[in-house]
PDB file of C-alpha atoms (C1' of nucleotides) in Angstrom:
ATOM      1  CA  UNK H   1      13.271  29.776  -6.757  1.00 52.00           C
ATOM      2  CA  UNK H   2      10.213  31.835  -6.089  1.00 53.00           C
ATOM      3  CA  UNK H   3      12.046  34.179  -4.121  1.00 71.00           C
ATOM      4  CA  UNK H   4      15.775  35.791  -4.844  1.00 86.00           C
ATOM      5  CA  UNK H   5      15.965  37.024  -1.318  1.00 95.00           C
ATOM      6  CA  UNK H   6      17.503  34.377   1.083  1.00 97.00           C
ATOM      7  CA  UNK H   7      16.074  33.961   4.390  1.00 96.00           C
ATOM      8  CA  UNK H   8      18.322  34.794   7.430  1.00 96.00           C
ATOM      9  CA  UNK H   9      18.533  30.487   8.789  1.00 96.00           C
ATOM     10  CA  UNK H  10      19.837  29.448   5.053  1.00 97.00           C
ATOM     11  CA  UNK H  11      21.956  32.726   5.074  1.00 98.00           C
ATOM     12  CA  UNK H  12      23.405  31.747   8.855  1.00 98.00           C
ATOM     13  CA  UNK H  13      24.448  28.124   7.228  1.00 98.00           C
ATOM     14  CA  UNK H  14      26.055  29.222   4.044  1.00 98.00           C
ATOM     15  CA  UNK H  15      28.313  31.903   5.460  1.00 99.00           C
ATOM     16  CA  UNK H  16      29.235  29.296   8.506  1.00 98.00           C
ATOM     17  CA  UNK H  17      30.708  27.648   4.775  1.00 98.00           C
ATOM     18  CA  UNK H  18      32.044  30.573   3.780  1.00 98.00           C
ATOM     19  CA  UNK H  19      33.387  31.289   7.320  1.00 98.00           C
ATOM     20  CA  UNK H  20      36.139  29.251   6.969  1.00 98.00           C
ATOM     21  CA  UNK H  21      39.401  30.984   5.354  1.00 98.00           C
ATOM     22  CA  UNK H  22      40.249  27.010   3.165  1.00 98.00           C
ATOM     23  CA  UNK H  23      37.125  27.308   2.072  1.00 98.00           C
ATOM     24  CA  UNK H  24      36.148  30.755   1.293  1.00 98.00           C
ATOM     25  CA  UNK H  25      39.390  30.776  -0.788  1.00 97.00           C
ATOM     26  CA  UNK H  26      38.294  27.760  -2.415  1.00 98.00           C
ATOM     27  CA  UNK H  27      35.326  29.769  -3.780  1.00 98.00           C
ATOM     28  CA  UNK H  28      37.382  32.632  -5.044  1.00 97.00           C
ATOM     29  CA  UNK H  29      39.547  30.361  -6.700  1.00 96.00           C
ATOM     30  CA  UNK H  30      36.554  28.864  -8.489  1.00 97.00           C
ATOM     31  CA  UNK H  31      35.049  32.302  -9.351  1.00 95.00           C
ATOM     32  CA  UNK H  32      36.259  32.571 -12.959  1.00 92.00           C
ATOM     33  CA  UNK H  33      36.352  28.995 -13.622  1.00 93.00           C
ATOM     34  CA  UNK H  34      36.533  25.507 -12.769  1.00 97.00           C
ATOM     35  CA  UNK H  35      39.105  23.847 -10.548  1.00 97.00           C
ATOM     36  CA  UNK H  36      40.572  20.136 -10.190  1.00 97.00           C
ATOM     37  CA  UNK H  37      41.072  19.104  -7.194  1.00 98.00           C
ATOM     38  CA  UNK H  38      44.564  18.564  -7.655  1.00 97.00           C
ATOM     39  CA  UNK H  39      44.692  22.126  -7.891  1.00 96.00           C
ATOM     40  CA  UNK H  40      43.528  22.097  -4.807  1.00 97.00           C
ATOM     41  CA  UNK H  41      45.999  19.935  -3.485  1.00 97.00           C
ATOM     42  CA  UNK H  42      48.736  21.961  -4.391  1.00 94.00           C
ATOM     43  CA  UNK H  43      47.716  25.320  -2.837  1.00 95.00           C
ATOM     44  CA  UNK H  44      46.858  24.582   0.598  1.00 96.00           C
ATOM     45  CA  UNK H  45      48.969  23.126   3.449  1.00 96.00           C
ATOM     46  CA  UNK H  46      46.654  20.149   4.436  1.00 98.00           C
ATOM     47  CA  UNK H  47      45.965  16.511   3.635  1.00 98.00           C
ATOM     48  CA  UNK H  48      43.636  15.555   0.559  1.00 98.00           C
ATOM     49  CA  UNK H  49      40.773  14.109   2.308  1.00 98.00           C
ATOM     50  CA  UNK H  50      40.707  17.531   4.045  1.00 98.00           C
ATOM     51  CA  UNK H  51      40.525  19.215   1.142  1.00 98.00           C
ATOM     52  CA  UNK H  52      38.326  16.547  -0.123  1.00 98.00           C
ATOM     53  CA  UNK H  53      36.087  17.028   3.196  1.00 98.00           C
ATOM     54  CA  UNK H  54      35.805  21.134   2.181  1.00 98.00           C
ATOM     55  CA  UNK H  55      34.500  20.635  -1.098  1.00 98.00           C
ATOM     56  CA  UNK H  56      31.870  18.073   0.180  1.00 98.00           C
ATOM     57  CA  UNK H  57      30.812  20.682   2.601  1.00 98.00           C
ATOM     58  CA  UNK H  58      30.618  23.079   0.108  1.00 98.00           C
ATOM     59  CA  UNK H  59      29.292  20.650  -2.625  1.00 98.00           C
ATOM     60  CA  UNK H  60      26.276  19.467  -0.348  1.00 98.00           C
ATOM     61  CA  UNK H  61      24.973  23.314   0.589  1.00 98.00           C
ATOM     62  CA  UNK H  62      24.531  23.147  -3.488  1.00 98.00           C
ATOM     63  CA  UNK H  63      26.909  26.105  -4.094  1.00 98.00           C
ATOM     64  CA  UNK H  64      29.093  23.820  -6.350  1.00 98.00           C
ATOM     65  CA  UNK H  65      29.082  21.293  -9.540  1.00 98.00           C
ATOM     66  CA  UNK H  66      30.733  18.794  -9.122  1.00 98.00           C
ATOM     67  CA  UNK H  67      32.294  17.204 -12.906  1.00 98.00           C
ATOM     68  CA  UNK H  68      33.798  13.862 -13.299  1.00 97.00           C
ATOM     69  CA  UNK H  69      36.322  13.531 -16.516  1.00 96.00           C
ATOM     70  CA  UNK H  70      37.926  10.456 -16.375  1.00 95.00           C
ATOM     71  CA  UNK H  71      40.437   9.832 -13.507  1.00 96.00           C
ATOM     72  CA  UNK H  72      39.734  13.672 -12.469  1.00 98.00           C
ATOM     73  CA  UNK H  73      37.139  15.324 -10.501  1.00 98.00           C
ATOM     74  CA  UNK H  74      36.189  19.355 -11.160  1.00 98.00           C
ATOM     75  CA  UNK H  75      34.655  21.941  -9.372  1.00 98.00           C
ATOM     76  CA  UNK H  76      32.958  24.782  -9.739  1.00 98.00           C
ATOM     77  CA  UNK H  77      30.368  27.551  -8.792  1.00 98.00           C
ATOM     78  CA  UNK H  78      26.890  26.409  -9.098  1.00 98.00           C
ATOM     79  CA  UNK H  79      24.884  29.616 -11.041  1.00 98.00           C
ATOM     80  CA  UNK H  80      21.991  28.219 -10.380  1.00 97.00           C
ATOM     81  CA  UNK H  81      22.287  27.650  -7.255  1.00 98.00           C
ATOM     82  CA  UNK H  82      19.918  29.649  -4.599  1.00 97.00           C
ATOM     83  CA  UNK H  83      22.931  31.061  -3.268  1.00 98.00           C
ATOM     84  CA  UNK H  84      24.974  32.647  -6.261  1.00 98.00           C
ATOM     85  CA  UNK H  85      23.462  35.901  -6.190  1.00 98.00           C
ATOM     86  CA  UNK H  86      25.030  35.848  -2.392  1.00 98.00           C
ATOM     87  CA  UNK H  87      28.173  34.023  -2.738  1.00 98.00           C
ATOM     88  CA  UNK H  88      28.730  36.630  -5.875  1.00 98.00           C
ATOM     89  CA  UNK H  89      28.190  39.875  -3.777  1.00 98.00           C
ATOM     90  CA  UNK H  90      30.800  38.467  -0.954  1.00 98.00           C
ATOM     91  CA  UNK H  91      33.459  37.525  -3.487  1.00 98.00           C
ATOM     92  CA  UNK H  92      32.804  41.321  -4.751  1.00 97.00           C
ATOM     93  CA  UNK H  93      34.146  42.917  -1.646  1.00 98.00           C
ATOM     94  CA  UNK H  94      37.255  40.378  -1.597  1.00 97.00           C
ATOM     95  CA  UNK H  95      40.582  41.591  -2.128  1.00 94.00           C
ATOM     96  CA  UNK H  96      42.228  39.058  -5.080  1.00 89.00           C
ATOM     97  CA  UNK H  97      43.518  36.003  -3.847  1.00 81.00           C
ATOM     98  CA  UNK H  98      47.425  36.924  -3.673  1.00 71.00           C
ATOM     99  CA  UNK H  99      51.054  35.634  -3.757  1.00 56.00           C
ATOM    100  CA  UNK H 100      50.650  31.318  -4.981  1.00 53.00           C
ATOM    101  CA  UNK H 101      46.783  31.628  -5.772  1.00 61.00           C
ATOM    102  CA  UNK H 102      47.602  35.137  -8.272  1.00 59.00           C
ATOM    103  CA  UNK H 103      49.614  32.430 -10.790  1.00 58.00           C
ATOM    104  CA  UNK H 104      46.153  30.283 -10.301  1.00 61.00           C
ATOM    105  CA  UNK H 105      43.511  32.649 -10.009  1.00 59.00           C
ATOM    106  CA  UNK H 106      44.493  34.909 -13.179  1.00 61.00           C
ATOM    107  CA  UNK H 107      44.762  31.211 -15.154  1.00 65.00           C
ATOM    108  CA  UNK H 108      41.647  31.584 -16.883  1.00 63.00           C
ATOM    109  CA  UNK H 109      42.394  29.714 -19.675  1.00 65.00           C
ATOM    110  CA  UNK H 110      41.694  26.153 -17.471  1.00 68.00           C
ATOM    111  CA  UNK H 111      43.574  23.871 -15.266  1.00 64.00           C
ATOM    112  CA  UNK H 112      47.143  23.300 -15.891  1.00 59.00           C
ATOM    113  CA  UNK H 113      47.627  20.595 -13.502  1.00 65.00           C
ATOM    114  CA  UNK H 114      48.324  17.688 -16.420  1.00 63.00           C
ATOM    115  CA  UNK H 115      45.052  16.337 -16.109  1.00 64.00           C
TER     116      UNK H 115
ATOM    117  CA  UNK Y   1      41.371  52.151   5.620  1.00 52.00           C
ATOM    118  CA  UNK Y   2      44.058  51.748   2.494  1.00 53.00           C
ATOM    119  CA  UNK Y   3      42.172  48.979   0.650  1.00 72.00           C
ATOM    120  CA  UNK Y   4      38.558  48.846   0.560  1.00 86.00           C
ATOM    121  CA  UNK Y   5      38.851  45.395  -0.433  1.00 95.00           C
ATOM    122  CA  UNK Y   6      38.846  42.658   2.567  1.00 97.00           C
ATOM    123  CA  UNK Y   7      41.811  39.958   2.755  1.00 96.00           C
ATOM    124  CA  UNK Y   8      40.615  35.973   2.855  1.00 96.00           C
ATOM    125  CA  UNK Y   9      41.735  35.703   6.089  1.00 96.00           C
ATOM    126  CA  UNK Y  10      39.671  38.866   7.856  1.00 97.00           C
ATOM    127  CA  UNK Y  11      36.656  37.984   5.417  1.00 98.00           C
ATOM    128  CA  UNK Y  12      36.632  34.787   6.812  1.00 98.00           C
ATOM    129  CA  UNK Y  13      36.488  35.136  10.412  1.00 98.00           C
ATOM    130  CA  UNK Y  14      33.741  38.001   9.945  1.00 98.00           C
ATOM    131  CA  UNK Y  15      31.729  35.442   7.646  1.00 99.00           C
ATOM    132  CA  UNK Y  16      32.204  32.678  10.387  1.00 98.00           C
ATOM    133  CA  UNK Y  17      30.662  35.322  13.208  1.00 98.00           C
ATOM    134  CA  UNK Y  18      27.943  36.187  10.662  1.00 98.00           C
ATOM    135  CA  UNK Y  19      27.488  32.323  10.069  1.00 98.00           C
ATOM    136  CA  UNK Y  20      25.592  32.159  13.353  1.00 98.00           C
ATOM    137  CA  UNK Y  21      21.330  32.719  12.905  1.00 98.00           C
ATOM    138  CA  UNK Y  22      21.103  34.370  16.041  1.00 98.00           C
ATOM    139  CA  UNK Y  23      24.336  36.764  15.300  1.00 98.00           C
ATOM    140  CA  UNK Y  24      22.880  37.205  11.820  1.00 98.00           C
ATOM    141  CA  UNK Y  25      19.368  38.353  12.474  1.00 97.00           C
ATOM    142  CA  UNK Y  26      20.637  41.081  14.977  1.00 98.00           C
ATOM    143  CA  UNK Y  27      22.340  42.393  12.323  1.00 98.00           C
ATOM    144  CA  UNK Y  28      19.505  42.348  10.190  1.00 97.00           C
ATOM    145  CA  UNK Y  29      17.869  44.210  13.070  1.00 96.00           C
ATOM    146  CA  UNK Y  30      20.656  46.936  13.844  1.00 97.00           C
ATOM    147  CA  UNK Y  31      20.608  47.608   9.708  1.00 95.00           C
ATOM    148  CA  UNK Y  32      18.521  50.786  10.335  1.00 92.00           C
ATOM    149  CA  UNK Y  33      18.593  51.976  13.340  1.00 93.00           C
ATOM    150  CA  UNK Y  34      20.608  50.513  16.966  1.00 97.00           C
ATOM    151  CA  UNK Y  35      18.821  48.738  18.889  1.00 97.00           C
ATOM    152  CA  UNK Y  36      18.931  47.905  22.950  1.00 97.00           C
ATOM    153  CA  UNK Y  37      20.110  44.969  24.330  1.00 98.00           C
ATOM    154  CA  UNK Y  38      16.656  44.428  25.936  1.00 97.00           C
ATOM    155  CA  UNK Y  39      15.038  44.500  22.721  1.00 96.00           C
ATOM    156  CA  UNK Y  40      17.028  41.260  21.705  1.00 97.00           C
ATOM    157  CA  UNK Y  41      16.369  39.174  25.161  1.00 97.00           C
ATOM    158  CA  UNK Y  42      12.201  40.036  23.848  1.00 94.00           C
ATOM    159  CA  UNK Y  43      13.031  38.095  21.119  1.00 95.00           C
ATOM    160  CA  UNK Y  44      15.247  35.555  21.341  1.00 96.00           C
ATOM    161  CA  UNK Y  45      14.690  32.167  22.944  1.00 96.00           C
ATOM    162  CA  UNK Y  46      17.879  31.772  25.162  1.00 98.00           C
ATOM    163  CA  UNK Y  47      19.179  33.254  27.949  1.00 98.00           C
ATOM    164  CA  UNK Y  48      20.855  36.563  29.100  1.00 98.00           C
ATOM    165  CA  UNK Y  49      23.894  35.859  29.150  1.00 98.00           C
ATOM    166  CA  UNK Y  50      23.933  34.077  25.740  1.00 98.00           C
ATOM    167  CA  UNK Y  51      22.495  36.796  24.107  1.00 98.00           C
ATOM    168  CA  UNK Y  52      25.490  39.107  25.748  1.00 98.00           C
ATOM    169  CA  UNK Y  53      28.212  37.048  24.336  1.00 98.00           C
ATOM    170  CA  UNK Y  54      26.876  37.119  21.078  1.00 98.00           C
ATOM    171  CA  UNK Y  55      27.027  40.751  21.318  1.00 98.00           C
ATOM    172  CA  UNK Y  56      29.950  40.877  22.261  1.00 98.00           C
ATOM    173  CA  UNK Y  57      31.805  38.816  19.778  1.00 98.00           C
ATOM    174  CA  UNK Y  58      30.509  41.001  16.872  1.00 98.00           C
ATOM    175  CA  UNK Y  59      31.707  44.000  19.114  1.00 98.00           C
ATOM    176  CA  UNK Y  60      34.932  42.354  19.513  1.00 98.00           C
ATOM    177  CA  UNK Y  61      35.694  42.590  15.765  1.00 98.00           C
ATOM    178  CA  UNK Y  62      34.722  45.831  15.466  1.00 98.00           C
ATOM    179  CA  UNK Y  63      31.700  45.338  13.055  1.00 98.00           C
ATOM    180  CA  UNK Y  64      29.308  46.883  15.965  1.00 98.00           C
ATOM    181  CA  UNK Y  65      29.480  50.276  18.206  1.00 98.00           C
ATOM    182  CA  UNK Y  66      28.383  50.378  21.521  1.00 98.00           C
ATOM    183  CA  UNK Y  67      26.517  53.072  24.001  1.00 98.00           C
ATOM    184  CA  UNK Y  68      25.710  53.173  27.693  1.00 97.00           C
ATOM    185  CA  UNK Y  69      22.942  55.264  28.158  1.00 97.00           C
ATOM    186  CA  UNK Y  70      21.780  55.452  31.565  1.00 95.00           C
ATOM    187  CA  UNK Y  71      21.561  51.361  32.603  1.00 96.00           C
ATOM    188  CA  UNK Y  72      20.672  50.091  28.990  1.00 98.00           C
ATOM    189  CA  UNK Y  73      22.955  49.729  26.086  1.00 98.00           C
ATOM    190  CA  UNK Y  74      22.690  50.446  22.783  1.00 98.00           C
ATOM    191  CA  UNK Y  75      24.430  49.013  19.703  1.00 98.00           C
ATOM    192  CA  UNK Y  76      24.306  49.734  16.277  1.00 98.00           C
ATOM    193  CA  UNK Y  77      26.254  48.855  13.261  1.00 98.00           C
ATOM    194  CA  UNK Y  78      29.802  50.639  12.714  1.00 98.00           C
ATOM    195  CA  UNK Y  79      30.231  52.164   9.349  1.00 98.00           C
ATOM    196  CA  UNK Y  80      33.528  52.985   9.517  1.00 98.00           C
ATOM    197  CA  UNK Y  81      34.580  49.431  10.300  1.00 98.00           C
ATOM    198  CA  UNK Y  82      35.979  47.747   7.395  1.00 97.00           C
ATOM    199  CA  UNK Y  83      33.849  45.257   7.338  1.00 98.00           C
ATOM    200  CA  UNK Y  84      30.634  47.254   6.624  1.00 98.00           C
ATOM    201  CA  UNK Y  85      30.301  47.182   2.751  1.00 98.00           C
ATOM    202  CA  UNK Y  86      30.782  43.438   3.244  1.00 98.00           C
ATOM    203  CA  UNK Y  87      27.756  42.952   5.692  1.00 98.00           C
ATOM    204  CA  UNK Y  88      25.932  45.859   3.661  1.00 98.00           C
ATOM    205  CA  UNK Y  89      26.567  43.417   0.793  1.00 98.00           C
ATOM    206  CA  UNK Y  90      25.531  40.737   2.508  1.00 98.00           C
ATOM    207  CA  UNK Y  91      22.231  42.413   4.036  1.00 98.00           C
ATOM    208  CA  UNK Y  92      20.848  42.833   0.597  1.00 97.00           C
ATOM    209  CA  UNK Y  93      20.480  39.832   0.217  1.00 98.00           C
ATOM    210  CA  UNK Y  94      18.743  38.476   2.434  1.00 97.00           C
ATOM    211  CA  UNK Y  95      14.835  38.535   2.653  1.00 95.00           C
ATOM    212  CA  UNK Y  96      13.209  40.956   5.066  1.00 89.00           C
ATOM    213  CA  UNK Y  97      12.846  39.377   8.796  1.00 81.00           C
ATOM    214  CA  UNK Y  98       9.481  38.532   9.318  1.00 71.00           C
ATOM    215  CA  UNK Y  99       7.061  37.277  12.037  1.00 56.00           C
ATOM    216  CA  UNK Y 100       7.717  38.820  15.422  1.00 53.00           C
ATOM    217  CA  UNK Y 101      11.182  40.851  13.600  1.00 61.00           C
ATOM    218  CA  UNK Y 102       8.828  42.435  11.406  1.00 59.00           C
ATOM    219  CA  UNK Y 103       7.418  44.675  14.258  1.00 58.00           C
ATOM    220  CA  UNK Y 104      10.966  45.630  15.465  1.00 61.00           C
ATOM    221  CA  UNK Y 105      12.535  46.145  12.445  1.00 59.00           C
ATOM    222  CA  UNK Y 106       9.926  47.830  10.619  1.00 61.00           C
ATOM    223  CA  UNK Y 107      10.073  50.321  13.503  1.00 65.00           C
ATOM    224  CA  UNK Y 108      12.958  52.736  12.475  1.00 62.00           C
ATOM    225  CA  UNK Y 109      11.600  55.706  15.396  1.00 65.00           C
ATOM    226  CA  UNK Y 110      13.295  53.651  18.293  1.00 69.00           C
ATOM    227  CA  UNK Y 111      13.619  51.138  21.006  1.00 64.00           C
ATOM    228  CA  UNK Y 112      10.029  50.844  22.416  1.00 60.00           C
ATOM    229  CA  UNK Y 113      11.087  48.412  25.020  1.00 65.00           C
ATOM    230  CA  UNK Y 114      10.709  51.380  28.003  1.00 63.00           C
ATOM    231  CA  UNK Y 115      14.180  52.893  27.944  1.00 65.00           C
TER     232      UNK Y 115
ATOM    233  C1'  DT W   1      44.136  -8.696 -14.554  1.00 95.18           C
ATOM    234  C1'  DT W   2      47.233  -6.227 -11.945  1.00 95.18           C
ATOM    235  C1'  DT W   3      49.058  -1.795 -10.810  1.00 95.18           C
ATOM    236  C1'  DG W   4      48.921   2.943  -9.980  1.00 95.18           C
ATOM    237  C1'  DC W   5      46.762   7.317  -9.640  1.00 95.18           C
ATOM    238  C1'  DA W   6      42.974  10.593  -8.163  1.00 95.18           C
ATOM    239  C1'  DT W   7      39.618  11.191  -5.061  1.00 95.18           C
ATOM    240  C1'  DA W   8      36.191   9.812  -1.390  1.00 95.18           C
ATOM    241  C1'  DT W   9      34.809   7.905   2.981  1.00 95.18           C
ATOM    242  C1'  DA W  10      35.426   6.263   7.822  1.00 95.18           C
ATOM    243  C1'  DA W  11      37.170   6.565  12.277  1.00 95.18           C
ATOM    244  C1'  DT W  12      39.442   9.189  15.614  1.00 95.18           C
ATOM    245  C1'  DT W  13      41.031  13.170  18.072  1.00 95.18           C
ATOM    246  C1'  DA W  14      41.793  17.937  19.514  1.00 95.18           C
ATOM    247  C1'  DT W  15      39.843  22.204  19.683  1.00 95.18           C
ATOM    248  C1'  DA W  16      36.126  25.596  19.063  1.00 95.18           C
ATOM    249  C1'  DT W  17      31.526  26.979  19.789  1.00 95.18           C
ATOM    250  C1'  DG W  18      27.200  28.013  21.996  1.00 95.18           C
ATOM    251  C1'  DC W  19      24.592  27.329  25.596  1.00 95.18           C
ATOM    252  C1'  DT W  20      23.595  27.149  30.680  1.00 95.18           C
ATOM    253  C1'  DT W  21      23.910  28.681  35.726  1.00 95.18           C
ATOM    254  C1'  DA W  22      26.246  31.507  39.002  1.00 95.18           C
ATOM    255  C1'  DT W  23      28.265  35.707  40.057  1.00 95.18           C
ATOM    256  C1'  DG W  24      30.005  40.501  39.289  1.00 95.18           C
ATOM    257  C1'  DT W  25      29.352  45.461  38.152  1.00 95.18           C
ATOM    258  C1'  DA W  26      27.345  49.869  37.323  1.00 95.18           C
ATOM    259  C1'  DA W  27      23.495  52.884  37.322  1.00 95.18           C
ATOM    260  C1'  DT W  28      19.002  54.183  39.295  1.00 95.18           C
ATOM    261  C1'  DA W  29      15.353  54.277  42.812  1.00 95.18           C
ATOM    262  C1'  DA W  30      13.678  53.942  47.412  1.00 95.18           C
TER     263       DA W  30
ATOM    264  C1'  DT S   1      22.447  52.948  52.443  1.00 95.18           C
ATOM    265  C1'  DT S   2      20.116  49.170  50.447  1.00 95.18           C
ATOM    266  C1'  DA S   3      17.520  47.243  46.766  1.00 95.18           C
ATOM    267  C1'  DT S   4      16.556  46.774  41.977  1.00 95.18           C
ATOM    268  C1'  DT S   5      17.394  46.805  37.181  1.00 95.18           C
ATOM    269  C1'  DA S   6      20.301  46.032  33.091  1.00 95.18           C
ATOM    270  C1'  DC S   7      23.985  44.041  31.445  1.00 95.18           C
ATOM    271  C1'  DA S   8      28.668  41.608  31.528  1.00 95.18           C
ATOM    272  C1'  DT S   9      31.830  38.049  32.867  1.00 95.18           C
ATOM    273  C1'  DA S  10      33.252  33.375  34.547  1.00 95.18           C
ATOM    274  C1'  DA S  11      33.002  28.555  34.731  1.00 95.18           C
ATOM    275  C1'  DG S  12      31.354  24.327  33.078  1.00 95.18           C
ATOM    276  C1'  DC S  13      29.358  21.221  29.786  1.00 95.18           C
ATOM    277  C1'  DA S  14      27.576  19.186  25.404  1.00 95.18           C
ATOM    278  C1'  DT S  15      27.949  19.385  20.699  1.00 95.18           C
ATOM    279  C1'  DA S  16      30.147  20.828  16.371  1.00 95.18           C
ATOM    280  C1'  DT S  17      34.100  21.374  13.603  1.00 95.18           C
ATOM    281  C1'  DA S  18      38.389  20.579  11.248  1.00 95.18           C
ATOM    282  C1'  DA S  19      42.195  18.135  11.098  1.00 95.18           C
ATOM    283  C1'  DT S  20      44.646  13.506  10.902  1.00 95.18           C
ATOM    284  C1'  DT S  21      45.576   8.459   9.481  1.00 95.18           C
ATOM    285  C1'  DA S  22      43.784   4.390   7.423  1.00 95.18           C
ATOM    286  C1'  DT S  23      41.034   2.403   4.025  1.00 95.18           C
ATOM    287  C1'  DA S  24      37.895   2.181   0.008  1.00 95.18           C
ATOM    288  C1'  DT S  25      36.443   3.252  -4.745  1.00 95.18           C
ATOM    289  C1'  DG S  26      36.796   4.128  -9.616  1.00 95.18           C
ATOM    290  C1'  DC S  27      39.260   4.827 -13.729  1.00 95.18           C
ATOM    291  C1'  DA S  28      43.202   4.018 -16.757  1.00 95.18           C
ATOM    292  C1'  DA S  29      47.421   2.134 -18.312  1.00 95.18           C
ATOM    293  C1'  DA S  30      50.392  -1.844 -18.702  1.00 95.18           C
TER     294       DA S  30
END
DNA sequence: TTTGCATATAATTATATGCTTATGTAATAA
DNA sequence: TTATTACATAAGCATATAATTATATGCAAA
């Protein structure tokens, strides 16, 4: 709060987060706007409490919101979060998210998983 | 060299190497000037050899250069690599190192460890 | 209330990571 | 040459990480 610079041992343990490539996409995914989990669920190649495990991770460093609506949980970046200003200057030098995530990514309007 | 923009995958094994606190404040260190290997066994708390590997993994993906001189060695960050504007990015912000770093890296002349 | 769906948690396992000590190598000094 | 200094590499070990399967929880529909 009192200072917008991070200092290097919180730095070290939110890019160990970011470090991983299900989870770094994860956060680019989420960049624009919230995702379900299903969504989730559908793009990568691993079991849901894996996925589930990720955004836990990622949920307890405080860089996400969690949301519960009814059966469905959503995520999504955190803006207040003492990390933003960092996670925002990473995502900058990302090429977009390609191929499967494009149809996702460019979805701004919401999730279109049913829910 | 095509893209200035960094694919998921590569970001994500850079961010994991940077995801390390010892990895992390070298970097901070090397922003401005290179600095000698001895200069990092004077500050951190671990051995040698530890410090070496860690050295060597950010060599390995190409994020740092490296110079014999004489017996020491010098490294320094690579701005060609591709990963540069992403640590550049990530440099910025972070607070300044302080304590004992604030010596080194406040001293932009040079290595004053004898070499 | 029972069933089903969406997600979380627990337990386990395989692999990765970061450290240590021991040893190797290359350059300089005696 | 031999010794010393600066650093790298190898081997081994303890802990961390990321996945899996099995099970639990919470909500909603029937």
């Amino acid at each position: 709060m009192s200072d917008k610079f991070i200092k290097t041992d919180k730095a070290a343990q939110i890019l160990k987060l970011l470090g991983d490539k299900t989870r770094l996409m994860m956060i680019q995914l989420m960049r624009h706007r919230e995702c379900c989990v299903c969504e989730f669920q559908e793009l990568f190649v691993m079991s849901q409490p894996a996925i589930s495990q990720h955004l836990r991770k990622l949920k307890d460093s405080g860089a996400l919101n969690e949301e519960k609506r009814g059966q469905w949980v959503f995520y999504s970046l955190n803006q207040s979060s003492e990390y933003f200003a960092l996670i925002e200057a990473i995502l900058g030098q990302l090429a977009k998210p390609n191929d499967a995530l494009q149809k996702i990514s460019s979805n701004t309007e919401g999730s279109d998983c049913g829910c």
